[in-house]
PDB file of C-alpha atoms in Angstrom:
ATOM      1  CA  UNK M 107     107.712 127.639 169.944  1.00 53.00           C
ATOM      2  CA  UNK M 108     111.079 128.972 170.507  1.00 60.00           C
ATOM      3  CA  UNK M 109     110.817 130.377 173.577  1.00 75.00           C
ATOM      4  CA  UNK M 110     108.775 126.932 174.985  1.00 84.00           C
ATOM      5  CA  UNK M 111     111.050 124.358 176.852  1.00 93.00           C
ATOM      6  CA  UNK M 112     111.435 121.229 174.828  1.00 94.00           C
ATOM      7  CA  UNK M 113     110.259 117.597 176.175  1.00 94.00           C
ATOM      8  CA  UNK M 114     112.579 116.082 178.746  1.00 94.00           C
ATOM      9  CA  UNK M 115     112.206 112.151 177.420  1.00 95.00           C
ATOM     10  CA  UNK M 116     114.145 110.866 180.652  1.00 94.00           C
ATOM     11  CA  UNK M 117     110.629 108.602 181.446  1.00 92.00           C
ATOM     12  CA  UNK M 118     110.974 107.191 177.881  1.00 94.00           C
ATOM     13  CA  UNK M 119     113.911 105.226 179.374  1.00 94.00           C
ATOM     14  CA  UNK M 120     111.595 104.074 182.357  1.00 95.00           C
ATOM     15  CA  UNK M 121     109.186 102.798 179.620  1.00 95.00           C
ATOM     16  CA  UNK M 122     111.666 101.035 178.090  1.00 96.00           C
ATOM     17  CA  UNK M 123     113.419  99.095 180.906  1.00 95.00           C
ATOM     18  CA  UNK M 124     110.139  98.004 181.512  1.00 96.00           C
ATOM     19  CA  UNK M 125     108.874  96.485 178.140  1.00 97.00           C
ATOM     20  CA  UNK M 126     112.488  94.730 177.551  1.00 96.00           C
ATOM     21  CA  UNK M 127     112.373  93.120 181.509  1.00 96.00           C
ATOM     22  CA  UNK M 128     108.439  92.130 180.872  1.00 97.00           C
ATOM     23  CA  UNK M 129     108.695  90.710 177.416  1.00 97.00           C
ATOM     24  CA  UNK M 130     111.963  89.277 178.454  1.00 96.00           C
ATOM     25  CA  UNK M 131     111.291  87.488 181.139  1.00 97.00           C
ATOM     26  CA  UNK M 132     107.817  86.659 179.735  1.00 98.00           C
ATOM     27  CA  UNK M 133     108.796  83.278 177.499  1.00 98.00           C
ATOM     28  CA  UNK M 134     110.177  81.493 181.153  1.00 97.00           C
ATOM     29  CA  UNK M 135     106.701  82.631 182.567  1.00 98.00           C
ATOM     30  CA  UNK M 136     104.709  80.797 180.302  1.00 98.00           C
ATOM     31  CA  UNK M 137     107.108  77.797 179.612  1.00 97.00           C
ATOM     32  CA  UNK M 138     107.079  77.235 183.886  1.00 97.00           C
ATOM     33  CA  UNK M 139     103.226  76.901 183.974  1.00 98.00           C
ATOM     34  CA  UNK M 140     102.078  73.265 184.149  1.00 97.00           C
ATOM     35  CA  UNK M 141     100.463  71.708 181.545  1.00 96.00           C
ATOM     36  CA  UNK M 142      96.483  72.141 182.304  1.00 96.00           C
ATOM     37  CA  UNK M 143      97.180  74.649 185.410  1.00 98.00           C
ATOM     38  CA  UNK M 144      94.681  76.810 184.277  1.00 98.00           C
ATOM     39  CA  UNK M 145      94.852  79.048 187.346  1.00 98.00           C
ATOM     40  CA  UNK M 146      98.814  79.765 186.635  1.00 98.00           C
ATOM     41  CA  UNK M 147      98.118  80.174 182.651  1.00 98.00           C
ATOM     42  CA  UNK M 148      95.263  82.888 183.657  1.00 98.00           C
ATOM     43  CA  UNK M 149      97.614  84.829 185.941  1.00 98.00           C
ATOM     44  CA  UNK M 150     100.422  84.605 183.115  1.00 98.00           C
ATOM     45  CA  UNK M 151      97.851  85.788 180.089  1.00 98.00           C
ATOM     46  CA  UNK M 152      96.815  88.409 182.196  1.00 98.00           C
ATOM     47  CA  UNK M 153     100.161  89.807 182.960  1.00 98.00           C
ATOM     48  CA  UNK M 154     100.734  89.552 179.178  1.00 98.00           C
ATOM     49  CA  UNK M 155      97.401  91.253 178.507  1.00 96.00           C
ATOM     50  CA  UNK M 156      98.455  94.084 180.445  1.00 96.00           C
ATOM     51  CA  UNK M 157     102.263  94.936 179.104  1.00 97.00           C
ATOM     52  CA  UNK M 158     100.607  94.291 175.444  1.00 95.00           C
ATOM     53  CA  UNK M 159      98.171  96.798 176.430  1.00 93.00           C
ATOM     54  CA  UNK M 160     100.701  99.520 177.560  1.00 94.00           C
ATOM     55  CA  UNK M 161     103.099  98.542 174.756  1.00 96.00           C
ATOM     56  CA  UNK M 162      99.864  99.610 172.327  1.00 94.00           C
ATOM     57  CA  UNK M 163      98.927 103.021 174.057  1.00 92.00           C
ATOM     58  CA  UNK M 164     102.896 103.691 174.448  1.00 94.00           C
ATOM     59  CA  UNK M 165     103.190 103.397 170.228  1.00 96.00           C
ATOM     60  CA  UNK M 166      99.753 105.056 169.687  1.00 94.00           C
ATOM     61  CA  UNK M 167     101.254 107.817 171.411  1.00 94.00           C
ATOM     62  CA  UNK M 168     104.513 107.996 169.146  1.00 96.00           C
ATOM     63  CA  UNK M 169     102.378 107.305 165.985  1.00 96.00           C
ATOM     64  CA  UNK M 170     100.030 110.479 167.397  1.00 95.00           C
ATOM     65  CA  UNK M 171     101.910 113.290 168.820  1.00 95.00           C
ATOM     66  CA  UNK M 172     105.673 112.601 167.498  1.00 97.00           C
ATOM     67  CA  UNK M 173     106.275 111.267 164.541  1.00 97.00           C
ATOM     68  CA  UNK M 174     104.091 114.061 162.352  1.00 97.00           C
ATOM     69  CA  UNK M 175     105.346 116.649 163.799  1.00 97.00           C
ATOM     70  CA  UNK M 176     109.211 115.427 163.630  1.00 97.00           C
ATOM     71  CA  UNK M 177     108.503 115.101 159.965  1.00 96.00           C
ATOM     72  CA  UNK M 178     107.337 118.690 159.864  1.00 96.00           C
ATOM     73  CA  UNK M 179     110.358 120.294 161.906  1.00 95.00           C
ATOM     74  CA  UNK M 180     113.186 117.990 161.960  1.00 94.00           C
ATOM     75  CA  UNK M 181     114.048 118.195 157.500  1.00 94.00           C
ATOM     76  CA  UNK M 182     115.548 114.881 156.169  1.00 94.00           C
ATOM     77  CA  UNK M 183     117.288 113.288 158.796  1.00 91.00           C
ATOM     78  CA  UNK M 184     114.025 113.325 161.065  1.00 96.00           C
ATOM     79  CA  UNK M 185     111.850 112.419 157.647  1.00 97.00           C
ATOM     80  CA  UNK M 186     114.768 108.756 157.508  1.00 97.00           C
ATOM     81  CA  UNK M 187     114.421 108.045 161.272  1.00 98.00           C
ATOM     82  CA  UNK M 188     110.526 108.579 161.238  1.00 98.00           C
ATOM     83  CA  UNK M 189     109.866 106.445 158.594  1.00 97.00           C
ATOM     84  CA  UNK M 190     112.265 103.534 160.445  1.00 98.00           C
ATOM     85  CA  UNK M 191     110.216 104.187 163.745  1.00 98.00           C
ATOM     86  CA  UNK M 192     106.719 103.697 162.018  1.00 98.00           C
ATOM     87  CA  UNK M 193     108.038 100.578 160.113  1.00 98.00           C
ATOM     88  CA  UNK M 194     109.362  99.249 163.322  1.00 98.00           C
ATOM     89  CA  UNK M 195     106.334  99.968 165.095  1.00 98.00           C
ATOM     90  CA  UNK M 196     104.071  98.079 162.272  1.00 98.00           C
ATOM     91  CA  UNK M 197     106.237  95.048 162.637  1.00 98.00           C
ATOM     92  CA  UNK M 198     105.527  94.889 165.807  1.00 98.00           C
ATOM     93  CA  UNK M 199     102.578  95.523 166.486  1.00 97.00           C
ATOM     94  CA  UNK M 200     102.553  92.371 163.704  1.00 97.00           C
ATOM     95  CA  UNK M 201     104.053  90.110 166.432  1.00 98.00           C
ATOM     96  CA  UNK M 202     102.286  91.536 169.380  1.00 97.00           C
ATOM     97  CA  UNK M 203      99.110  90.791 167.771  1.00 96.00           C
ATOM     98  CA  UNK M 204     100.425  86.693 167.331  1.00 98.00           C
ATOM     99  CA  UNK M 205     101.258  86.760 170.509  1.00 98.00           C
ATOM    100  CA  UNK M 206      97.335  88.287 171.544  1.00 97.00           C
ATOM    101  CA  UNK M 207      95.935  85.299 169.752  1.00 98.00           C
ATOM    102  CA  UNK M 208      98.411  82.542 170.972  1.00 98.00           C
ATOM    103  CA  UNK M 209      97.910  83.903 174.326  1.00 98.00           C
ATOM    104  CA  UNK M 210      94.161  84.232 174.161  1.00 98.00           C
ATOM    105  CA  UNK M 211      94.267  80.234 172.794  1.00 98.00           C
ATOM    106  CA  UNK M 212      96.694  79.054 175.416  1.00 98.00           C
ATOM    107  CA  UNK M 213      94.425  80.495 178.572  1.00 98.00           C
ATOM    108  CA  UNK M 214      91.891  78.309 177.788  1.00 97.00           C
ATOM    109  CA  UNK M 215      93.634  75.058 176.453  1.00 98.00           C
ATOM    110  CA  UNK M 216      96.737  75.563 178.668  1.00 98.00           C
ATOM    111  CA  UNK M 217      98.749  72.914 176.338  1.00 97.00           C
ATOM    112  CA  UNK M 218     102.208  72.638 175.855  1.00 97.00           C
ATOM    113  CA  UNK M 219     102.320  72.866 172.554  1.00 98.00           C
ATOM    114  CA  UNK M 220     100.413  76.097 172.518  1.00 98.00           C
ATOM    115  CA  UNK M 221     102.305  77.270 175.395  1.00 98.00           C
ATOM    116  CA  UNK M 222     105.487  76.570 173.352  1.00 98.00           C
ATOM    117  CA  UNK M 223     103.889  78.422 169.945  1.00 98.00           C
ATOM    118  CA  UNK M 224     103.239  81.429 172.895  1.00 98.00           C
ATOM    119  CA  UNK M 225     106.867  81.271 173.872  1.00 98.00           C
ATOM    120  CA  UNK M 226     108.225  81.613 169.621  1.00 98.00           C
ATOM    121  CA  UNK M 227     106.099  84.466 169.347  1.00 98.00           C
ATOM    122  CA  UNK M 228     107.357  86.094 172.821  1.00 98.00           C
ATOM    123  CA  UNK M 229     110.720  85.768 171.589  1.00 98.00           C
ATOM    124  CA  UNK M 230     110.197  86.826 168.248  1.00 98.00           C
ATOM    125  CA  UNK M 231     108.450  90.248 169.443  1.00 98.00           C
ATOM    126  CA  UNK M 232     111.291  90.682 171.783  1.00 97.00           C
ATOM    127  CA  UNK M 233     113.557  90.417 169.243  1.00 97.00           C
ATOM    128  CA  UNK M 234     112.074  93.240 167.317  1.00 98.00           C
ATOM    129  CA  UNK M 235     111.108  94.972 170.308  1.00 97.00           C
ATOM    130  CA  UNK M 236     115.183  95.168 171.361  1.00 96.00           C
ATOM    131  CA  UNK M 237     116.145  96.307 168.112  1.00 97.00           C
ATOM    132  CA  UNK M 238     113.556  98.955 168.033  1.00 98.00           C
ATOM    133  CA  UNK M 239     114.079 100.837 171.150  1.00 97.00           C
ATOM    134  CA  UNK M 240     117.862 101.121 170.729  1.00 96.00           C
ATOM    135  CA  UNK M 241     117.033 102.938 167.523  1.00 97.00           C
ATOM    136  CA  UNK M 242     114.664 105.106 169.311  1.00 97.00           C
ATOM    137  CA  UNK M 243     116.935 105.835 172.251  1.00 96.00           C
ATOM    138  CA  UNK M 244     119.966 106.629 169.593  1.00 97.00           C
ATOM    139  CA  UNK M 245     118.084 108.534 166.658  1.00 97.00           C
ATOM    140  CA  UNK M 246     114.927 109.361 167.284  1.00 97.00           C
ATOM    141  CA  UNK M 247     115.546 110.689 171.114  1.00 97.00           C
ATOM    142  CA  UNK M 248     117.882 113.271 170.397  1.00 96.00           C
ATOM    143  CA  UNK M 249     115.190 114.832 167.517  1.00 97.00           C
ATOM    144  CA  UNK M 250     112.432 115.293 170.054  1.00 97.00           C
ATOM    145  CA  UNK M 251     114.322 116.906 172.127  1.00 96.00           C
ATOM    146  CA  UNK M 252     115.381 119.015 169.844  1.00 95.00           C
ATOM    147  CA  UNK M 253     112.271 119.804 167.777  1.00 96.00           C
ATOM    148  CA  UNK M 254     108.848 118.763 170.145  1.00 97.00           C
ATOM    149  CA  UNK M 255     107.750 120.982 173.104  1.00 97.00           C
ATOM    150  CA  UNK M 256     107.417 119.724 176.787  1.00 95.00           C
ATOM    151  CA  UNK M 257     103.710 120.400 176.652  1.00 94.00           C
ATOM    152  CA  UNK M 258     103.695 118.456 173.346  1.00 95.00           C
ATOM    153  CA  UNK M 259     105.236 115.828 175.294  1.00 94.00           C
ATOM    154  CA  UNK M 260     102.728 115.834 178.330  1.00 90.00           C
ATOM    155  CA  UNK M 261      99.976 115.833 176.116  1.00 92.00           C
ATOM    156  CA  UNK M 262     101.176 112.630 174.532  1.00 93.00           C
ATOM    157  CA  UNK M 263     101.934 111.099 178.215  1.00 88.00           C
ATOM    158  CA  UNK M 264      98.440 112.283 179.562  1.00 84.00           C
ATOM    159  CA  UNK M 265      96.258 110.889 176.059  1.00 85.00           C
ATOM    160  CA  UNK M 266      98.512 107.705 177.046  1.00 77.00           C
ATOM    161  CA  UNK M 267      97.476 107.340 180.363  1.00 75.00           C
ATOM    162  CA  UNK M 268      93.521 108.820 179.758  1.00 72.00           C
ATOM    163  CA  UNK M 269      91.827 105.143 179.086  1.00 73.00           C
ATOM    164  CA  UNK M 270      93.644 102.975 180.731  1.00 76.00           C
ATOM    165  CA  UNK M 271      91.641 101.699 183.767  1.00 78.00           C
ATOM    166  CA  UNK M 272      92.340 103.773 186.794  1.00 76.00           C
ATOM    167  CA  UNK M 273      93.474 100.893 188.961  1.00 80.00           C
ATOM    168  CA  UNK M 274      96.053  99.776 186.938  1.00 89.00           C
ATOM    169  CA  UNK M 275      97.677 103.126 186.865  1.00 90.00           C
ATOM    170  CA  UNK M 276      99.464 103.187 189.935  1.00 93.00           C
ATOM    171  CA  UNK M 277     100.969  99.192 188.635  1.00 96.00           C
ATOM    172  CA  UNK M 278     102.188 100.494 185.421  1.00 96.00           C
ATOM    173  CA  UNK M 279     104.055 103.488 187.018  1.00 95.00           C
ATOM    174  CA  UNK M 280     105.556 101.303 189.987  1.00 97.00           C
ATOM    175  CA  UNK M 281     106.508  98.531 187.049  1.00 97.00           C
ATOM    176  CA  UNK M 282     108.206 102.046 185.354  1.00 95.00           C
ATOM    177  CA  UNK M 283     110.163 102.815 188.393  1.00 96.00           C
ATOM    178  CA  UNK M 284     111.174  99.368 189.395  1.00 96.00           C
ATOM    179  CA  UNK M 285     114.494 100.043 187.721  1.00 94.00           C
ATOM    180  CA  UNK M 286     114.285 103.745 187.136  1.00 91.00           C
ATOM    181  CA  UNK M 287     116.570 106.320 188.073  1.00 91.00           C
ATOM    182  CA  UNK M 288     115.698 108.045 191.525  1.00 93.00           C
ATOM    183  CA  UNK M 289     116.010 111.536 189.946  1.00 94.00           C
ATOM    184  CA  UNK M 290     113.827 110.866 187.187  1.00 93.00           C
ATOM    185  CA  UNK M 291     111.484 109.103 189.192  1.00 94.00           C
ATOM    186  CA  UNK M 292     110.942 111.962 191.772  1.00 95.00           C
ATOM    187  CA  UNK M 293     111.141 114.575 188.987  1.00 93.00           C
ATOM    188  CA  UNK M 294     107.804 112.556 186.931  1.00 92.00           C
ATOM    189  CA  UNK M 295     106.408 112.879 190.600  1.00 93.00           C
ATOM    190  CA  UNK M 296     106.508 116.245 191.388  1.00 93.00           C
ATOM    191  CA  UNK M 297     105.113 116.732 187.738  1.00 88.00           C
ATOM    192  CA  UNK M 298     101.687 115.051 188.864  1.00 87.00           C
ATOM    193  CA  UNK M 299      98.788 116.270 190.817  1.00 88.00           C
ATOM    194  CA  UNK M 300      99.919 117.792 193.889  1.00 92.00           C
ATOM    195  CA  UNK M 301      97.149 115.529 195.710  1.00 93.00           C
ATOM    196  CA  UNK M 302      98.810 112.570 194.541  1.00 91.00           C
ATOM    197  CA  UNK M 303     102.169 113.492 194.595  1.00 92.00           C
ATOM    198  CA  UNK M 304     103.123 112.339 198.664  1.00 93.00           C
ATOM    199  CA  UNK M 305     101.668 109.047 198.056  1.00 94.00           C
ATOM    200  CA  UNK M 306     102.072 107.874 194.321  1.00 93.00           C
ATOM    201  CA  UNK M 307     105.498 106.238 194.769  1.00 94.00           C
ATOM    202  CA  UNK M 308     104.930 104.272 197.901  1.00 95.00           C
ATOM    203  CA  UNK M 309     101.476 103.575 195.750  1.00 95.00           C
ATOM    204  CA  UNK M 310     103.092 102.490 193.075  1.00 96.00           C
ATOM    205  CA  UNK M 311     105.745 100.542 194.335  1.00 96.00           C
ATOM    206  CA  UNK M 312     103.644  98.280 196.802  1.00 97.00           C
ATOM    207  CA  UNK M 313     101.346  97.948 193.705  1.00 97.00           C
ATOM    208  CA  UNK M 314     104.017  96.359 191.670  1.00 98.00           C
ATOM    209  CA  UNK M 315     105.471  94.523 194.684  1.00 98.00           C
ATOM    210  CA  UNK M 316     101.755  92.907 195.005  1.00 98.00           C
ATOM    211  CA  UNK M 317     101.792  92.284 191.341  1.00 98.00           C
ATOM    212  CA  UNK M 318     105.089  90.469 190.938  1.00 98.00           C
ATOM    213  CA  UNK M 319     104.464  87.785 193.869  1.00 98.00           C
ATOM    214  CA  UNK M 320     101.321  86.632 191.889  1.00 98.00           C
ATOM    215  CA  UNK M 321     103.646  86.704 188.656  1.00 98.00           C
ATOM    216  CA  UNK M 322     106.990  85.872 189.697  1.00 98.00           C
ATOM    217  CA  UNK M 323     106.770  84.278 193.152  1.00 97.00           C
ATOM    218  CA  UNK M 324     108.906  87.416 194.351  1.00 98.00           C
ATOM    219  CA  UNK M 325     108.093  91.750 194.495  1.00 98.00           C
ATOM    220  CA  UNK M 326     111.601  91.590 193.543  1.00 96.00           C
ATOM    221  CA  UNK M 327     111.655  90.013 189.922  1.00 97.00           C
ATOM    222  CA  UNK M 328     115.046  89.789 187.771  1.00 95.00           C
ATOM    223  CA  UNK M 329     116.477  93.557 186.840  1.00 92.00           C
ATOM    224  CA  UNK M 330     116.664  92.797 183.085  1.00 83.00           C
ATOM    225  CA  UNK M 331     115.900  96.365 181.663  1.00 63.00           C
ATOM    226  CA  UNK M 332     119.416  97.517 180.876  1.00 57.00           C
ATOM    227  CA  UNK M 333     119.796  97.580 177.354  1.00 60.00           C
ATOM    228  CA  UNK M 334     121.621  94.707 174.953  1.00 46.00           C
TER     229      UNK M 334
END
């Protein structure tokens, strides 16, 4: 392994500017839907359906192809940070499943008072969720890069991506790269297939574009990635 390059976790910070602006901006979302608009609550649960469902594979991932093997290369100080990041992710996962069921309740009865239970448990994931990835980004970063591979890495990105449904895959990249940096974003490019490569990014931004009018009322929703 010493001669293999080690994993360039620039698109980690994609990933995250893009679970802190959707969870973030989620609890307005739900709170401007009208009480017994079920047409506006369905669009809102589904949006919420799909950033829980990348916030799952994105932790899977972790739990998978990092965390063991940063406990079996990284001695103590990896062993301290590990065991943070798999707390972390349990607790949330915790609050991302209350916020499943309120979700799943509010789409059908489309009540204020289950839209405002919704909202609590938005806010208290995002809470967590904030507190987590600056952790990540300030401990645990720096040890992958030091102790797991690149092709470690793309495994874990390609297992990721492998069952989510093919036509949300150019969304979820174009919701990465909304506020990504244009280096990193043209360097994940030229990583993928070369017959995809001259058309992903226009793909994938017009796919988010089309996805945040039906969400937001503009492609252009509220940069709120930077960290806290």
């Amino acid at each position: 392994m010493n001669n293999e390059p080690y994993a360039d976790v620039r698109d980690m910070y994609l990933a995250h500017s893009m679970f802190r602006r959707e969870i973030g901006l989620a609890p307005d979302l739900v709170r401007g839907v009208a009480s017994g608009d079920a047409e506006r609550a369905r669009i809102v649960a589904d949006h919420l359906d799909l950033v829980d469902t990348v916030l799952r594979h994105h932790h899977h991932g972790e739990d998978l192809h990092l965390w063991p093997r940063l406990l079996t290369r990284g001695g103590p100080d990896a062993a301290a940070v590990v065991r943070v990041m798999e707390d972390q992710h349990e607790a949330i996962e915790r609050a991302n499943g209350e916020v499943r069921d309120r979700s799943a309740t509010w789409r059908v009865t489309v009540d204020p008072e289950d839209g405002a239970a919704l909202t609590d448990a938005l806010r208290r994931l995002l809470d967590l969720l904030v507190e987590h990835l600056a952790v990540e980004e300030d401990q645990a970063l720096p040890l992958i890069e030091k102790h797991i591979t690149a092709a470690e890495w793309g495994q874990m990105v390609a297992e990721g991506g492998a069952d989510l449904a093919p036509e949300h895959m150019a969304l979820i990249f174009g919701m990465m790269a909304y506020e990504g940096d244009p280096e990193t974003v043209r360097d994940i490019v030229a990583g993928m297939p070369p017959e995809i490569r001259p058309v992903i990014a226009d793909l994938a931004a017009q796919a988010f574009a089309r996805h945040a009018v039906r969400v937001y009322g503009t492609p252009a929703p509220p940069r709120t990635g930077a960290r806290r």
